[in-house]
Amino acid sequence: MQPDPRRWWGLALLSAAQFIVILDTSIVGVALPAIQTQLGFSPENLSWIFNAYVVAFGGLLLLGGKLSDVFGARRMFALGFVILTAASILAGVASSQAMLIAGRAIQGVGAALIAPSALVLLMQLFAHDGRELGKAFGVWGAAAAAGGTAGVFLGGVITEWLSWPWTFLVNVPLGALVLLLTPALLPRVHGGIGRIDWLGAITITGALSLAVYAIVTTGPGQWSSPTTLTLLGVAALLFVGFVALQAMGRQPLLPLSIFATPNLAAANLLMALLGAAWIPLWFYLNLYLQQVLGLSALYSGLALVPMTITIMVLMVWLSGRLVGRFGIKANLVAGLLAMAVALFLFTRVPADGDFWVDVLPASLLAALGMALAYIPATMAGMSSARPEQTGLASGLISTTYQVGSAIGLAAMVAVAAGSGSDLLAGFQAAFFGAMIVAAVAALAALLFISGTPATQAAAAE
């Protein structure tokens, strides 16, 4: 297979898309007080500015992956950016709570089309060379890490120097630029023959959306409430119905046979656990910096920059080489153990902590863990999928990470609240809970990721 001469420019565009999608999950956080004041949100409804995006994004990722397989990845990528850009305008000019929440939900719809199709396009651009593919995955993963942290930092800068609507409107010129460059830089990936299993799509989207909705809206001590139990029960019934539909259907949305693909099921489990450990770490580290050490939102974002730069550098320059040398399993286990150790160090942060002593070393170790684990987990879930199922496999990987992140954060919020009224003790308890998740993930990687280091390295190449 001849390499595409545009592949590195295409990778830059795909990485920018990944950056924007992840940026949108976090950029609004610092702006929430200003939005609450101007639009009159109650404390309970304010969380929906974040949750509307997460519910739509997580609930529709699987469908987005299937649409990419059927109608073509580049077409769905471009459509996703049209939707995201239009929704950003709606959110940016919002004059009411309902208008803003609708804009955020539609942003999530666009992101659910962009994320899986971008991964398919990346595979298409670099399928000719395993070494280049590993490096490309590193750049793409680094863009995700950069987007998450940049969202916090840019949100503070934009809110302080401009106004909160620009946390949404910043997407408009970025989206327009991506759409302008897409035909020139990204390959045309033809869709497959088949149809969309709309009943299956509605069922699984309803199941995932209800489950994520129940998780992100249930407060500490409310897990046994009738509302929560009803939502989770309906989500479980929809999921059982979805599995039955997939087992009986001729052209199912999610052919159950895909889980026979080597390492795919294990990789999705690990992505869920990785999100469940990483997002609470990032969330509570930000709170510790602001609410215990007394840093402003802007300086808290700056304090996370070394961690982001470390992830970016390691993913771009080291992760692919290490996978090629030692295989997927070794890197996964090492990365998850490093993250567990970092979280253990965070369980010991003091009330009068010093950034250079108590935060920076542990955050850099956590960054090393994320850089070692994220790319191998993605590759494990994608590398053995058939060409006509790469969109579906990427949708699965993205879905499990998002759902795992939501479940993990909700669980650690409950753990922190259950530790009493002491703020620091709650943060330490959340770090401890996330440490257990990372350790379990390392054990799962050791037990369930198959293949010897040699065969995994060969697969990476």
mmCIF file of C-alpha atoms in Angstrom, residues 195 197 242-256:
data_model
loop_
_atom_site.group_PDB
_atom_site.id
_atom_site.type_symbol
_atom_site.label_atom_id
_atom_site.label_comp_id
_atom_site.label_asym_id
_atom_site.label_seq_id
_atom_site.Cartn_x
_atom_site.Cartn_y
_atom_site.Cartn_z
ATOM 1 C CA ARG A 195 -28.376 -0.361 6.430
ATOM 2 C CA ASP A 197 -30.313 -0.856 12.519
ATOM 3 C CA PHE A 242 -30.556 -4.293 22.602
ATOM 4 C CA VAL A 243 -28.480 -7.444 23.067
ATOM 5 C CA ALA A 244 -31.483 -9.584 22.082
ATOM 6 C CA LEU A 245 -32.058 -7.471 18.956
ATOM 7 C CA GLN A 246 -28.400 -7.766 17.967
ATOM 8 C CA ALA A 247 -28.452 -11.538 18.424
ATOM 9 C CA MET A 248 -31.520 -11.945 16.175
ATOM 10 C CA GLY A 249 -30.989 -9.216 13.568
ATOM 11 C CA ARG A 250 -29.602 -9.770 10.067
ATOM 12 C CA GLN A 251 -27.703 -6.474 9.933
ATOM 13 C CA PRO A 252 -27.321 -5.479 13.580
ATOM 14 C CA LEU A 253 -25.858 -2.195 14.749
ATOM 15 C CA LEU A 254 -23.373 -4.105 16.897
ATOM 16 C CA PRO A 255 -22.704 -7.625 15.601
ATOM 17 C CA LEU A 256 -21.982 -9.627 18.739
#
